[in-house]
């Protein structure tokens, strides 16, 4: 794990819940001096207290560790707010439909930032019956390859996982609007509006 809960996070979340140091201490069955030490960075909560501490502060353990509470703003679903995450250790591809705290292999993952495809990642789209055949002229070696292609509209999400030494191609059922994403293991996430 590359982070641990900070005193400023504990204080901010405690105050947001309207708890005193003594009130939080009572919920955790520790002394208010212990809570004071955590908040002034003169000590850390024991690992066994992370779950009870996060419950008392009304956040998940991941939110507590990252210091970024996830707030449900109750917005209607829209897949165009999609975020992609790729684990640098195992290669997992993780998709969320908005902001999230995502962790894989013990590492907190940042959301990928999409750029416009360059000439070395040129996308070709050909209609084939009721689908579109998407190809990318890109090497697919074990060291340099595309990991996935995805097509996202406001109400649909399609992802095709690609593998080294395979084809950098797939078929999608296109609708009006949306975005086509590709992920290169050397150059990152790219997005083209359709």
Backbone as a ProteinNet text record, in pm:
[ID]
protein_1_A
[PRIMARY]
XXXXXXXXXXXXXXXXXXXXXXXXXXXXXXXXXXXXXXXXXXXXXXXXXXXXXXXXXXXXXXXXXXXXXXXXXXXXXXXXXXXXXXXXXXXXXXXXXXXXXXXXXXXXXXXXXXXXXXXXXXXXXXXXXXXXXXXXXXXXXXXXXXXXXXXXXXXXXXXXXXXXXXXXXXXXXXXXXXXXXXXXXXXXXXXXXX
[TERTIARY]
85	0	89.4	55	141.7	91.6	-9.2	-59.4	-116.6	-122.7	-185.8	-267.1	-361.5	-451.2	-373.3	-408.6	-339.7	-424.8	-357.8	-426.8	-525	-487.6	-578.1	-705.3	-693.5	-811.6	-903	-844.5	-925.7	-997.3	-925.3	-986.5	-1099.7	-1073.6	-1174.6	-1300.9	-1285.4	-1400.6	-1472.4	-1396.4	-1456.5	-1541.8	-1486.1	-1559.3	-1682.3	-1670.9	-1784.7	-1899.6	-1867.8	-1970.3	-2020.6	-1960.4	-2002.6	-1957.1	-1847.9	-1794.9	-1681.4	-1673.8	-1556.7	-1452.3	-1331.4	-1228.5	-1272.8	-1333.6	-1381.4	-1493	-1582.2	-1691.1	-1639.9	-1541.8	-1482.3	-1407.8	-1334.8	-1260.1	-1353.9	-1468.1	-1564	-1616.2	-1643.1	-1692.1	-1588.5	-1460.4	-1352.4	-1292.9	-1339.7	-1287.2	-1137	-1099.5	-962.4	-971.2	-857.9	-859.7	-868.1	-921.4	-927.1	-786.6	-689.2	-549.1	-496.3	-541.3	-498.7	-549.3	-674.8	-731.7	-656.2	-623.8	-547	-410.1	-344.6	-214	-226	-334	-353.2	-367.7	-449.2	-479.8	-362.4	-269.7	-152.6	-28.8	-48.4	59.7	168.6	131	227	204.7	119.5	89.4	-8.7	-26.5	-119	-214	-336.7	-425.4	-372	-390.5	-348.2	-426.3	-364.1	-426.7	-561.8	-573.5	-699.8	-811.8	-778.7	-879.9	-929.3	-870.2	-909.1	-1056.2	-1105.1	-1246.3	-1339.4	-1319.8	-1408	-1396.6	-1275.1	-1255.8	-1329.9	-1318.1	-1388.2	-1539.2	-1589.4	-1733.4	-1779	-1700.9	-1736.3	-1735.2	-1648.9	-1638.9	-1729.5	-1797.8	-1894.7	-1835.1	-1716.8	-1652.5	-1601	-1562.9	-1500.9	-1354.5	-1293.6	-1150.9	-1068	-1103.1	-1028.1	-1041.8	-1160.7	-1179.2	-1097.7	-1095.1	-1017.4	-868.9	-817.5	-675.5	-639.3	-728.5	-697.3	-721	-807.4	-840.7	-944	-999.3	-1098.5	-1229.8	-1323.9	-1453.8	-1527.5	-1596.1	-1674.7	-1815.8	-1864.3	-1995.6	-2090.8	-2202.7	-2304	-2389.6	-2371.2	-2446.3	-2580.4	-2611.7	-2739.2	-2772.1	-2670.6	-2692.9	-2741	-2820.4	-2868.1	-2749.6	-2764.8	-2654.9	-2624.3	-2496.6	-2452.3	-2315.8	-2309.1	-2184	-2074	-2109.8	-2006.5	-1916.5	-1954.4	-1868.6	-1774.4	-1766.3	-1685.5	-1540.6	-1481.7	-1339.6	-1278.4	-1155.1	-1082.3	-959.7	-929.3	-813.1	-744.3	-611.3	-536.4	-429.8	-429.8	-331.5	-195.2	-90.6	42.2	107.3	52.2	112.2	53.5	-80.5	-142.9	-212.1	-230.6	-293	-444.5	-507.3	-653.4	-702.7	-814.4	-881	-1006.7	-1019.5	-1133.4	-1207.6	-1339.1	-1424.7	-1520.4	-1535.5	-1636.2	-1720.9	-1840.8	-1928.8	-1924.5	-1815.3	-1794.8	-1672.4	-1657.9	-1542	-1551	-1436	-1430.5	-1289.2	-1277	-1146.4	-1123.3	-1024.8	-1001	-863.1	-857.8	-731.7	-720	-598.5	-571.6	-428.2	-407.4	-273.6	-209.1	-291.7	-240.5	-202.1	-233.7	-198.1	-326.2	-336.8	-448.8	-422.8	-519.4	-501.3	-562.5	-490.3	-550.2	-632.9	-737.3	-810.6	-721.7	-733.7	-653.3	-709.5	-622.7	-663.3	-650.9	-760.5	-761.5	-709.2	-629.1	-578.7	-632.3	-618.6	-656.9	-556.4	-602.6	-508.4	-413.6	-286.4	-188.9	-177.5	-85.6	-70.7	-28.5	44.2	88	-22.3	-136.8	-251.7	-376.7	-359.4	-469.9	-574.5	-699.8	-812.4	-883.3	-911.9	-987.3	-1119.9	-1229.5	-1362.6	-1430.5	-1473.3	-1541.3	-1675.8	-1785.9	-1915.4	-1917.2	-1970	-1985.4	-2123.4	-2219.7	-2357.9	-2409.5	-2454.7	-2509.6	-2406.5	-2279	-2172.5	-2066.1	-1966.3	-1851.3	-1725.5	-1639	-1512.4	-1406.4	-1351.3	-1252.7	-1115.1	-1020.2	-881.8	-789.8	-678.3	-574.9	-444.2	-375.5	-245.6	-143.5	-123.5	-41.4	28.7	153.4	220.3	146.1	145.7	83	184.4	301.6	405.8	385.5	462.1	450.9	492.6	579.6	627.9	554.3	488.5	417.3	289.2	174.9	47.7	-69	-183.8	-308.7	-369.4	-418.1	-477.6	-628.7	-694.5	-837.9	-886.2	-1002.4	-1079.2	-1216.4	-1273.1	-1404.5	-1485.4	-1615.9	-1708.1	-1811.5	-1824.3	-1909.9	-2006.8	-2135.6	-2240	-2309.4	-2403.5	-2469.4	-2539.2	-2578.9	-2651.1	-2591.6	-2475.7	-2414.3	-2263.8	-2211	-2067	-2026.9	-1933.4	-1882	-1730.1	-1670.2	-1525.2	-1477.6	-1370.9	-1308	-1164.6	-1129.3	-993.7	-906.9	-791.3	-697.8	-574.4	-504	-389	-268.9	-147.1	-26.4	-30.2	25.1	33.9	-102	-206.7	-338.4	-361	-481.9	-515.4	-559.2	-523.1	-568.3	-695.9	-800.3	-924.8	-1041	-1161.4	-1283.2	-1404.1	-1524.1	-1649.1	-1732	-1796.1	-1887.4	-2016.4	-2124.9	-2252.3	-2256.5	-2233.8	-2231.9	-2372.4	-2389	-2510.9	-2468.3	-2563.5	-2527	-2447.6	-2340.7	-2261.2	-2177.6	-2109.1	-2026.8	-1878.7	-1800.8	-1655.4	-1596.5	-1490.6	-1414.5	-1283.1	-1253.9	-1131.7	-1037.3	-908.8	-808.1	-701.5	-641.4	-536.3	-410.8	-303.3	-172.3	-88.5	-23.2	53.8	176.8	215.4	327.8	282	170.2	129.8	1.9	-63.2	-178.9	-312.1	-411.5	-547.6	-569.4	-639.6	-672.5	-821.7	-879.7	-1023.5	-1054.4	-1147.5	-1191.8	-1344.2	-1392.3	-1537.1	-1591.8	-1705.6	-1768.9	-1896.6
-117.3	0	123.3	225.2	341.6	461.8	445.1	557.2	505.2	593.6	560.2	680.3	659.6	767	881.1	1005.9	1122	1187.6	1260.8	1330.5	1434	1505	1606.8	1543.7	1423.8	1352.8	1314.1	1258.9	1219.9	1341.4	1450.9	1571.8	1623.2	1632.7	1684.9	1599.4	1466.8	1377.4	1377.4	1385.4	1389.4	1514.2	1629.2	1755.3	1757.2	1698.3	1692.8	1610.7	1512	1429	1491.8	1605.9	1672.9	1601.4	1526.9	1453.1	1529.5	1519.7	1571.1	1460.4	1496.2	1393.1	1289.4	1335.4	1243.6	1153.6	1210.6	1131.9	1023.5	1056.7	957.8	852.1	896	802.8	702.2	749.4	660.3	554.6	593.7	497.9	390.9	427.3	334.1	262.9	301.3	245	270.8	396.4	443.6	573.6	627	752.8	871.4	984.3	1103.9	1155.7	1121.4	1157.7	1083.9	959.8	884.1	953.3	996.8	1066.2	1196.5	1266.9	1392	1366	1258	1223.6	1192.2	1122.8	1091.2	1219.5	1312	1433.7	1531.1	1521	1609.8	1539.3	1423.3	1345.8	1304.3	1283.7	1230.3	1081.5	1023.1	880.8	844.8	715.3	665.8	565.8	556.9	452.3	314.9	220	83.6	28.7	-60	-119.7	-183.5	-242.1	-306.6	-205.7	-76.9	26.6	90.4	55.6	121.9	99.9	-23.5	-47.7	23	9.4	82.3	234.1	284	428.2	477.1	403	445	439.5	338.3	329.5	447.3	482.3	594.6	727.1	737.7	862.1	861.8	749	741.6	731.8	669.7	651.4	508.3	467.4	335.8	342.9	228.2	225	288.9	261.7	320.9	473	523.5	668.5	727.4	657	703	709.5	606.8	602	704.9	725.4	819.9	963.8	983.6	1118.9	1185.7	1112.5	1167	1092.4	1146.1	1078.7	1085.6	977.3	972.2	1016.2	1118.9	1174.4	1137.8	1077.4	1044.3	1168	1232	1353.3	1320.2	1189.8	1141	1197.9	1205	1247.9	1129	1157	1047	982	854.4	778.8	830.3	840.2	879.1	816.6	719.7	648.2	734.9	853	941.1	995.5	976.9	1013.4	898.7	798.8	679.8	714.3	635.8	645	506.7	504.6	380	378.9	260.9	239.8	113.2	114.3	-4.8	-28.4	-148.7	-183.5	-205.6	-135	-153.2	-285.4	-354.4	-479.7	-599.8	-611.5	-730.5	-703	-575.1	-541.5	-537.1	-554.8	-546.7	-415.8	-423.1	-305.1	-286.3	-169.8	-142.9	-21.7	-33.2	72.9	118.1	248.7	302.2	402.7	428.9	523.3	660.5	692	820.6	812.5	910.4	912.5	799.6	739.4	629.2	620.1	551.2	517	372.6	350.4	218.3	170.4	46.6	-12.8	-151.6	-187.4	-320.5	-356.9	-478.1	-527.4	-438.3	-379	-295.6	-154.6	-114.8	18.1	95.1	218.7	303.7	356.7	335.1	369	504.1	587.4	713.4	686.8	767.2	749.4	791.6	721.8	754	877.4	961.6	1081.8	1051.1	1069	1036.9	1152.5	1118.5	1215.3	1178.2	1269.1	1239.2	1139.4	1042.3	948.4	1021.6	982.3	1040.9	952.1	986.7	912.1	767.4	739.8	602.3	517.9	579.9	508.7	539.1	545.8	579.3	468.4	511	418.1	413.9	292.6	274	207.6	262.3	208.5	175.2	48.3	3.3	-57.9	-15.7	-79.7	-223.4	-313.9	-454.8	-497.2	-511.7	-544.2	-442.7	-488.4	-395.2	-355	-380.3	-346	-264.3	-223.1	-154.2	-228.5	-253.3	-321.6	-215.6	-218.8	-119.3	-183.9	-119.7	-167.7	-52.1	-86.7	11.9	-44.4	33.8	-8.7	12.2	-91	-79.7	-211.5	-208.3	-334.4	-406.1	-537.3	-616.4	-717	-665	-751.1	-763.7	-849.9	-867.4	-742	-662.2	-542.1	-415	-412.8	-293	-337	-307.9	-353.4	-269.5	-287.6	-229.1	-327.1	-275.1	-359	-373.3	-266.3	-276.9	-169.9	-195.5	-98.1	-91.7	27.8	43	147.3	125.4	220.4	258.9	390.6	439.2	544	524.9	622.5	657	751.4	784.3	667	564.3	453	314	306.8	176.4	180.9	64.3	49.2	-85.6	-83.1	-205.7	-203.5	-310.8	-318.6	-451.5	-446.5	-567.3	-568.5	-671.8	-688.3	-745	-684.9	-730.5	-789.3	-874.7	-943.8	-935.3	-937.7	-935.7	-1050.2	-1022.9	-1117.5	-1151.1	-1078	-1092.9	-976.5	-965.3	-856.6	-733.1	-616.3	-488.9	-449.6	-532.1	-513	-573.8	-521.8	-576.8	-518.4	-565.2	-512.8	-449.4	-337.3	-269.5	-236.3	-231.6	-180.9	-31.9	50.5	195.1	253.3	356	436.8	579.6	671.1	811.4	859.5	932	989.4	885.5	930.3	840.8	859	780.5	788.1	648.9	642.7	520.4	539	447	452.6	341.3	368.8	263.8	289.4	179.3	192.3	122	199.6	147.4	135.3	21.6	2.8	93.1	159.7	255	399.8	427.4	567.1	607.6	514.2	547.5	544.3	611.6	611.3	717.9	679.6	773.3	761.7	874.2	878.8	956.6	900.5	966.3	980.1	1100.4	1123.6	1071.1	1002.2	947.9	1021.8
0	0	0	-77	-88.7	-10.3	75.7	154.7	285	383.9	511.1	552.6	638.7	680	746.3	712.3	768.9	876.6	965	1072.6	1021.6	915.2	861.3	805.6	748.9	697.8	813.2	920.1	1036.6	1093.7	1111.1	1167.8	1078.3	947.8	855.3	857	852	850.9	986.2	1094.7	1229.5	1244.6	1205.4	1217.9	1126.2	1006.8	915.4	974.1	1057.7	1123	1253.2	1292.5	1416	1541.7	1530.1	1645.5	1711.2	1842.8	1915.4	1917	1958	1971.9	2074.6	2184	2288.5	2234.6	2153.1	2095.9	2002.8	1920	1830.6	1910.9	2012.6	2097.6	2163.7	2209.5	2275.9	2179.3	2056.1	1955.5	1923.6	1934.7	1898.6	2018.7	2137	2261.7	2275.7	2245.9	2267.7	2346.8	2389.5	2464.4	2369.5	2420.3	2336.4	2308	2395.2	2370	2246.8	2227	2108.3	1982.3	1982.5	1867.1	1842.9	1949.8	1937.6	1874.1	1914.2	1856.7	1708.4	1668.9	1526.9	1447.6	1500.6	1426	1420	1512.5	1512.4	1456.8	1395.9	1331.8	1429.2	1555.2	1653.3	1674.4	1594.2	1600	1490.7	1471.5	1370.1	1433.7	1382.6	1433.1	1395.2	1484.6	1457.8	1339.2	1264.5	1146.8	1180.3	1299.7	1339.5	1361.6	1371.5	1393.6	1263.7	1149.8	1024.7	989.1	1001.8	969	1066.6	1199.9	1292	1276	1247.5	1229.1	1105	995	873.1	893.3	965.5	993.5	1079	1180.6	1269	1193.3	1092.2	1015.3	891.5	867.5	758.5	619.6	607.9	478.4	468.3	347.7	330.9	372.5	392.2	427.5	316.6	188.7	77.2	76.6	107.4	114	228.3	340.4	455.6	420.9	354.3	319.6	212.4	116.2	8.8	51.5	151.4	194.5	106.6	9.9	-83.2	-70.2	9.8	18.7	-114.3	-148.1	-270.2	-234.4	-303.7	-274.7	-387.3	-351.8	-451.3	-473.2	-587.2	-617.5	-682.9	-691.3	-740.7	-879.3	-965.3	-1103.1	-1184.3	-1284.9	-1368	-1438.8	-1465.6	-1525.8	-1666.3	-1696.1	-1828.6	-1849	-1935.3	-1956.1	-2015.8	-2067.7	-2121.7	-2010.8	-1884.5	-1770.9	-1733.8	-1818.4	-1790.7	-1761.6	-1673.7	-1641.1	-1661.5	-1711.1	-1731	-1640	-1587.8	-1502.8	-1552	-1558.6	-1597.3	-1491	-1435.6	-1332.5	-1397.9	-1351.1	-1410.6	-1372.3	-1273.1	-1226.7	-1299.4	-1298.6	-1358.3	-1491.7	-1527.8	-1654.9	-1652.2	-1534.7	-1526.9	-1586.1	-1658.9	-1712.1	-1628.7	-1567.4	-1479.9	-1534.9	-1541.9	-1595.2	-1485.8	-1469.3	-1378.5	-1456	-1407	-1474.2	-1407.7	-1345.6	-1280.6	-1192.2	-1104.8	-1016.5	-915	-884.8	-789.3	-733.2	-621.8	-568.4	-609	-695.4	-752.3	-711.4	-664.5	-621.9	-682.1	-723.4	-776.3	-738.5	-696.7	-658.4	-551.9	-464.2	-355.5	-395	-518.6	-567.5	-599.5	-550	-587.6	-727.9	-817.4	-958.4	-991.1	-1065.3	-1112.2	-1237.1	-1260.3	-1386.1	-1502.8	-1615	-1732.9	-1801.9	-1852.7	-1926.4	-2075.1	-2147.5	-2290.8	-2374.3	-2476.4	-2573.5	-2710.8	-2805.4	-2943.9	-3001.4	-3081.8	-3144.3	-3238.8	-3238.1	-3330	-3454.2	-3543.3	-3668.8	-3646.5	-3537.8	-3512.1	-3449.5	-3419.8	-3363.9	-3446.7	-3578.5	-3668.8	-3668.4	-3657.1	-3650.4	-3785.8	-3834	-3957.2	-3921.4	-3975.4	-3947.4	-4079.7	-4092.6	-4214	-4176.5	-4245.5	-4217.6	-4268.6	-4186.1	-4222.8	-4171.3	-4263.1	-4228.3	-4125.9	-4008.7	-3909.8	-3803.3	-3830.4	-3737.2	-3810	-3735.2	-3793.2	-3749.7	-3847.4	-3821.2	-3795	-3675	-3631.9	-3630.7	-3699.5	-3698.2	-3664	-3602.9	-3570.8	-3622.5	-3704.7	-3756.9	-3645.6	-3565.9	-3445.7	-3419.6	-3372.5	-3338.9	-3225.4	-3230.2	-3124.1	-3070.5	-3031.8	-2976.4	-2825.9	-2763.7	-2618.5	-2543	-2602.4	-2532.9	-2572.3	-2687.4	-2733.8	-2805.1	-2740.3	-2796.1	-2745	-2808.5	-2759.4	-2660.1	-2549	-2445.7	-2463.4	-2510.7	-2534.3	-2630.6	-2689.8	-2766.4	-2699.1	-2687.5	-2625.2	-2700.4	-2703.9	-2765.5	-2660.5	-2634.9	-2527.3	-2580.3	-2552.1	-2582.4	-2450.4	-2451.5	-2324.4	-2256.4	-2333.2	-2271	-2298.3	-2364.7	-2394.7	-2373.1	-2334.7	-2315	-2373.2	-2467.9	-2527.9	-2516.8	-2467.1	-2452.9	-2508.1	-2586.3	-2638.6	-2589	-2513.5	-2462.1	-2573.8	-2594.7	-2696.8	-2629	-2700.3	-2642.5	-2735.6	-2678.3	-2761.5	-2863.4	-2979.4	-3089.9	-3150.7	-3109.8	-3171	-3266	-3317	-3408.6	-3332.1	-3381.6	-3324.1	-3397.3	-3379.4	-3453	-3375.6	-3403.4	-3344.9	-3416.8	-3380	-3436	-3325.5	-3358.7	-3266.1	-3339.4	-3266.5	-3318.6	-3284.9	-3384.2	-3362.5	-3360	-3281.4	-3277	-3308.2	-3302.6	-3321.8	-3201	-3225.7	-3117.3	-3046	-2944.8	-2865.9	-2893.8	-2824.7	-2833.6	-2850	-2929.1	-2945.6	-2870.6	-2778.6	-2697.4	-2738.2	-2726.8	-2738.8	-2633.5	-2585.2	-2484.6	-2532.7	-2547.1	-2586.3	-2459.7	-2441.8	-2318.5	-2310.7	-2420.5	-2417.7	-2419.2	-2483.3	-2504.7	-2432.9	-2364.7	-2283.7	-2356.6	-2295.6	-2344.4	-2450.9	-2557.3	-2664.3	-2694.4	-2740	-2763.7	-2890.1	-2968.3	-3091.6	-3088.2	-3110.9	-3115	-3246.7	-3240.6	-3361.5	-3392.7
[MASK]
++++++++++++++++++++++++++++++++++++++++++++++++++++++++++++++++++++++++++++++++++++++++++++++++++++++++++++++++++++++++++++++++++++++++++++++++++++++++++++++++++++++++++++++++++++++++++++++++++

